[in-house]
Amino acid sequence: MKYSFKTVLSILTLAGFAFLTIHSFDANYLGNSIKKIFQHPVLLAAVLMVYFLSFCLKAAAWKLYLNGKAHFSTCLIGILYSLLINHLLPIKVGDLVRAKIASTREPMLKDDEAFHSVVVLRLLDMFCLVGIAMIGLWALKVQFRFPLWLLMISSFISLLVLFTVHHYAPIFLNKHIQLFKKAFSGKKGLFIIACTFLSWLLEAGILYGTVMMLQGDLSFLASVFANSVTIAGQVLQITPGGIGNYESFLVFALTLFGFPVKEGYTIAVVTHALKFVVSYIAGAVVLLLYPISFNTMKEWIKVRRVREK
């Protein structure tokens, strides 16, 4: 039921993107926007660097969570591999490879600990994104209400999953709760949360910078809010890099700040293209630094997905 619900929402989102493309795509307008981007090489380089630094902060948070069992380089390589794979495949399986890279490179780290850490930090990502979105709704006085039925369904599914795991795998659940408590105890936990939160602020820089280069008007706080809404919508990804997903959610977020749909659509396409460029360049670098064969990655994904069923 969970996957069927997600699939329906994903298809509806893609249908919305198709509608936007039919009514808002303008090759000349898009081409001129891309020319404007390259007329600001220094700002473009700064925007891409800030975006890359956001992943460095995510790697720092992961290293802290693993409590000294992994090096920063391992965490960064794993995250960049995950980024590349999620921009190549229609399903988000990059985290499986990310976790396996960590446990393979670090002898002190077990498979289940690596996968546990990735799941927890992904949940922390989502909490940060939702928190940023809530703060944005309040601070920016955005006129929008979440559908009550969506909140009820989400709460029901979350409680059902938690009850199922507690009933059928109490030892597994208790073990990972203890790992969670240990990781987030004291100042270290605050640093993990701070690094994760700041990483999403930096990631919003690519949207803020793109709008600036296109001579648009969007505050940094509004950029952070729009980016958070957009990334949260990526849970519905069924295309490489969330093509269609990303654009649909970002256009929706930008219209809340008065952007015409055509302008919002162009900003979304350009911004997403820049993210693809970074993911492929960073992916090429980590492939050279720590090459992994396609067959090995396929085996890691296959074995883990079978275990999760």
Coordinates of C-alpha atoms in Angstrom, one line a residue:
M1 CA 0.0 0.0 0.0
K2 CA 2.9 2.3 0.9
Y3 CA 4.6 1.9 -2.5
S4 CA 1.4 2.0 -4.5
F5 CA 0.5 5.4 -2.8
K6 CA 4.0 6.7 -3.5
T7 CA 3.9 5.6 -7.1
V8 CA 0.5 7.3 -7.7
L9 CA 1.8 10.6 -6.2
S10 CA 5.0 10.3 -8.3
I11 CA 3.1 9.8 -11.5
L12 CA 0.8 12.7 -10.6
T13 CA 3.9 14.9 -10.0
L14 CA 5.4 13.9 -13.4
A15 CA 2.0 14.6 -15.0
G16 CA 2.2 18.1 -13.5
F17 CA 5.7 18.6 -14.8
A18 CA 4.5 17.6 -18.3
F19 CA 1.8 20.1 -18.1
L20 CA 4.3 22.8 -17.0
T21 CA 6.6 21.9 -19.8
I22 CA 3.9 22.1 -22.5
H23 CA 2.7 25.5 -21.2
S24 CA 5.9 27.1 -19.9
F25 CA 8.9 25.8 -21.9
D26 CA 10.4 28.5 -24.1
A27 CA 13.7 27.6 -25.8
N28 CA 14.7 31.2 -26.4
Y29 CA 13.9 32.3 -22.9
L30 CA 15.8 29.3 -21.5
G31 CA 18.8 29.9 -23.8
N32 CA 19.0 33.5 -22.8
S33 CA 18.8 32.5 -19.1
I34 CA 21.8 30.1 -19.6
K35 CA 23.8 32.9 -21.3
K36 CA 23.1 35.1 -18.3
I37 CA 24.5 32.4 -16.0
F38 CA 27.8 32.2 -17.9
Q39 CA 28.1 36.0 -17.8
H40 CA 28.8 35.7 -14.1
P41 CA 31.7 33.2 -13.9
V42 CA 32.9 34.2 -10.5
L43 CA 29.5 34.0 -8.9
L44 CA 28.8 30.8 -10.7
A45 CA 32.0 29.2 -9.4
A46 CA 31.1 30.5 -5.9
V47 CA 27.6 29.0 -6.1
L48 CA 29.0 25.6 -7.2
M49 CA 31.6 25.7 -4.4
V50 CA 29.0 26.4 -1.7
Y51 CA 26.9 23.6 -3.1
F52 CA 29.9 21.2 -2.8
L53 CA 30.6 22.4 0.7
S54 CA 27.1 21.4 1.7
F55 CA 28.1 17.8 1.1
C56 CA 31.3 18.2 3.1
L57 CA 29.1 19.2 6.0
K58 CA 27.0 16.1 5.5
A59 CA 30.2 14.0 5.5
A60 CA 31.3 15.7 8.7
A61 CA 27.9 14.9 10.4
W62 CA 28.2 11.3 9.3
K63 CA 31.8 11.0 10.6
L64 CA 30.6 12.3 14.0
Y65 CA 27.7 9.9 14.0
L66 CA 30.0 6.9 13.4
N67 CA 31.9 7.8 16.5
G68 CA 35.4 7.6 15.1
K69 CA 34.9 4.4 13.2
A70 CA 35.2 6.1 9.8
H71 CA 37.5 8.8 8.2
F72 CA 36.1 12.0 6.8
S73 CA 37.4 11.0 3.3
T74 CA 35.4 7.7 3.5
C75 CA 32.2 9.6 4.4
L76 CA 32.7 12.2 1.6
I77 CA 33.4 9.5 -1.0
G78 CA 30.3 7.6 0.0
I79 CA 28.1 10.6 -0.1
L80 CA 29.4 11.7 -3.6
Y81 CA 29.0 8.2 -4.9
S82 CA 25.4 8.3 -3.6
L83 CA 24.9 11.6 -5.3
L84 CA 26.2 10.3 -8.6
I85 CA 24.1 7.1 -8.5
N86 CA 20.9 9.0 -7.6
H87 CA 21.5 11.2 -10.6
L88 CA 22.0 8.2 -12.9
L89 CA 19.2 5.8 -11.9
P90 CA 15.5 6.4 -11.6
I91 CA 15.3 5.0 -8.1
K92 CA 17.2 6.3 -5.0
V93 CA 19.6 3.4 -4.3
G94 CA 22.7 5.6 -3.8
D95 CA 22.4 5.3 0.0
L96 CA 22.9 1.5 -0.3
V97 CA 26.2 2.0 -2.1
R98 CA 27.1 4.8 0.3
A99 CA 26.7 2.6 3.4
K100 CA 28.6 -0.3 1.7
I101 CA 31.5 1.9 0.8
A102 CA 31.8 2.9 4.4
S103 CA 31.8 -0.6 5.8
T104 CA 34.2 -1.8 3.1
R105 CA 36.7 0.9 3.6
E106 CA 36.6 1.0 7.4
P107 CA 37.5 -2.3 9.1
M108 CA 36.0 -1.2 12.5
L109 CA 32.6 -0.5 10.9
K110 CA 30.1 -3.3 10.5
D111 CA 27.5 -3.4 7.7
D112 CA 24.5 -3.0 9.9
E113 CA 26.1 0.0 11.7
A114 CA 26.8 1.6 8.4
F115 CA 23.3 1.1 7.1
H116 CA 21.8 2.2 10.4
S117 CA 23.8 5.4 10.3
V118 CA 22.7 6.2 6.8
V119 CA 19.0 5.6 7.6
V120 CA 19.2 7.8 10.8
L121 CA 21.0 10.6 9.0
R122 CA 18.4 10.5 6.2
L123 CA 15.7 10.8 8.8
L124 CA 17.6 13.7 10.3
D125 CA 17.8 15.3 6.8
M126 CA 14.0 15.0 6.5
F127 CA 13.4 16.5 10.0
C128 CA 15.7 19.4 9.2
L129 CA 13.9 20.0 5.8
V130 CA 10.5 19.9 7.4
G131 CA 11.7 22.1 10.2
I132 CA 13.1 24.7 7.8
A133 CA 9.9 24.6 5.8
M134 CA 7.8 25.2 9.0
I135 CA 10.0 28.1 10.0
G136 CA 9.8 29.5 6.5
L137 CA 6.0 29.3 6.5
W138 CA 5.9 31.2 9.7
A139 CA 8.7 33.7 9.1
L140 CA 7.8 34.5 5.5
K141 CA 4.0 34.5 6.3
V142 CA 3.4 32.2 3.3
Q143 CA -0.4 31.6 2.8
F144 CA -0.5 27.8 2.6
R145 CA -2.1 25.0 4.6
F146 CA -1.1 21.3 4.5
P147 CA -4.0 19.0 3.7
L148 CA -5.3 17.4 6.9
W149 CA -5.8 14.0 5.0
L150 CA -2.1 14.0 4.0
L151 CA -1.0 14.6 7.6
M152 CA -3.3 11.8 8.9
I153 CA -2.1 9.3 6.3
S154 CA 1.6 10.1 6.9
S155 CA 1.1 9.7 10.7
F156 CA -0.8 6.5 10.2
I157 CA 1.9 5.0 8.0
S158 CA 4.7 6.1 10.4
L159 CA 3.0 4.5 13.4
L160 CA 2.2 1.3 11.5
V161 CA 5.9 0.9 10.5
L162 CA 7.1 1.6 14.0
F163 CA 4.6 -0.9 15.5
T164 CA 5.5 -3.6 12.9
V165 CA 9.3 -3.3 13.6
H166 CA 8.7 -3.2 17.4
H167 CA 6.4 -6.3 17.2
Y168 CA 8.5 -8.5 14.8
A169 CA 12.1 -7.3 15.5
P170 CA 12.3 -5.9 19.1
I171 CA 16.0 -6.8 19.5
F172 CA 16.9 -5.2 16.2
L173 CA 14.9 -2.0 17.2
N174 CA 16.4 -1.8 20.7
K175 CA 20.0 -2.2 19.3
H176 CA 19.5 0.6 16.9
I177 CA 17.8 2.8 19.5
Q178 CA 20.9 2.4 21.7
L179 CA 23.2 3.3 18.7
F180 CA 21.0 6.4 18.1
K181 CA 21.2 7.5 21.8
K182 CA 25.0 7.0 21.9
A183 CA 25.5 9.0 18.8
F184 CA 23.3 12.0 19.8
S185 CA 24.4 12.2 23.4
G186 CA 26.1 15.4 24.6
K187 CA 27.7 18.1 22.5
K188 CA 28.4 15.6 19.7
G189 CA 24.7 15.2 19.0
L190 CA 24.3 19.0 18.8
F191 CA 27.2 19.2 16.3
I192 CA 25.6 16.4 14.1
I193 CA 22.3 18.3 14.0
A194 CA 24.1 21.7 13.4
C195 CA 26.2 20.3 10.5
T196 CA 23.1 18.7 8.9
F197 CA 21.0 21.8 9.3
L198 CA 23.8 24.1 8.0
S199 CA 24.3 21.8 5.0
W200 CA 20.8 22.4 3.9
L201 CA 21.3 26.2 4.3
L202 CA 24.4 26.0 2.0
E203 CA 22.6 23.8 -0.5
A204 CA 20.0 26.5 -0.9
G205 CA 22.8 28.8 -2.0
I206 CA 22.6 27.3 -5.5
L207 CA 19.0 28.5 -5.9
Y208 CA 19.8 31.9 -4.3
G209 CA 22.8 32.4 -6.6
T210 CA 20.9 31.2 -9.7
V211 CA 18.1 33.7 -9.1
M212 CA 20.7 36.4 -8.5
M213 CA 22.5 35.7 -11.8
L214 CA 19.1 35.7 -13.6
Q215 CA 18.4 39.1 -11.9
G216 CA 15.4 37.8 -10.0
D217 CA 14.3 38.9 -6.6
L218 CA 14.4 36.1 -3.9
S219 CA 15.7 36.5 -0.4
F220 CA 18.1 33.9 1.1
L221 CA 15.5 32.9 3.6
A222 CA 12.9 32.4 0.9
S223 CA 15.6 30.4 -1.1
V224 CA 16.1 28.1 1.9
F225 CA 12.4 27.5 2.3
A226 CA 11.9 26.8 -1.5
N227 CA 14.9 24.5 -1.5
S228 CA 13.6 22.6 1.5
V229 CA 10.2 22.1 0.0
T230 CA 11.7 20.9 -3.3
I231 CA 14.2 18.4 -1.7
A232 CA 11.5 17.0 0.6
G233 CA 9.5 16.3 -2.6
Q234 CA 12.3 14.2 -3.9
V235 CA 11.1 11.2 -1.8
L236 CA 8.8 10.7 -4.8
Q237 CA 11.7 10.3 -7.2
I238 CA 11.1 7.8 -10.0
T239 CA 13.4 9.4 -12.6
P240 CA 17.2 10.0 -12.6
G241 CA 18.0 12.9 -10.3
G242 CA 14.3 13.4 -9.7
I243 CA 13.8 15.1 -13.1
G244 CA 10.3 16.4 -13.2
N245 CA 9.9 16.0 -9.4
Y246 CA 12.4 18.8 -8.7
E247 CA 11.0 21.2 -11.2
S248 CA 7.4 20.7 -10.2
F249 CA 8.0 21.3 -6.5
L250 CA 10.4 24.2 -7.0
V251 CA 7.9 26.0 -9.4
F252 CA 5.2 25.5 -6.8
A253 CA 7.5 27.0 -4.1
L254 CA 8.5 29.9 -6.2
T255 CA 4.9 30.8 -7.1
L256 CA 4.3 31.3 -3.4
F257 CA 6.7 34.3 -3.7
G258 CA 5.1 35.8 -6.7
F259 CA 7.2 34.3 -9.5
P260 CA 5.4 33.8 -12.8
V261 CA 5.2 30.1 -13.7
K262 CA 7.3 30.6 -16.8
E263 CA 10.1 32.3 -14.8
G264 CA 9.9 29.7 -12.0
Y265 CA 10.0 26.9 -14.5
T266 CA 13.2 28.3 -16.1
I267 CA 14.9 28.9 -12.7
A268 CA 14.0 25.3 -11.8
V269 CA 15.5 23.8 -15.0
V270 CA 18.7 25.9 -14.8
T271 CA 19.2 25.1 -11.1
H272 CA 18.6 21.4 -11.5
A273 CA 21.0 21.4 -14.5
L274 CA 23.7 22.9 -12.3
K275 CA 23.1 20.2 -9.7
F276 CA 23.5 17.5 -12.4
V277 CA 26.8 19.1 -13.5
V278 CA 28.2 19.0 -9.9
S279 CA 27.0 15.4 -9.3
Y280 CA 28.7 14.2 -12.5
I281 CA 32.0 16.1 -12.0
A282 CA 32.2 15.0 -8.3
G283 CA 31.2 11.5 -9.3
A284 CA 34.0 11.4 -11.9
V285 CA 36.5 12.5 -9.3
V286 CA 35.5 9.8 -6.8
L287 CA 35.5 7.2 -9.5
L288 CA 39.1 8.0 -10.2
L289 CA 40.1 8.2 -6.5
Y290 CA 38.2 5.1 -5.4
P291 CA 37.0 3.1 -8.4
I292 CA 34.2 0.6 -8.0
S293 CA 33.1 -1.7 -10.8
F294 CA 29.5 -1.5 -12.0
N295 CA 29.0 -5.2 -11.2
T296 CA 30.2 -4.7 -7.6
M297 CA 27.7 -1.8 -7.1
K298 CA 25.0 -3.9 -8.7
E299 CA 25.7 -6.8 -6.3
W300 CA 25.7 -4.5 -3.3
I301 CA 22.3 -3.0 -4.2
K302 CA 20.8 -6.4 -5.1
V303 CA 21.9 -8.1 -1.9
R304 CA 20.8 -5.3 0.4
R305 CA 17.4 -4.9 -1.3
V306 CA 16.8 -8.6 -0.9
R307 CA 17.6 -8.4 2.8
E308 CA 15.2 -5.4 3.2
K309 CA 12.2 -7.3 1.8

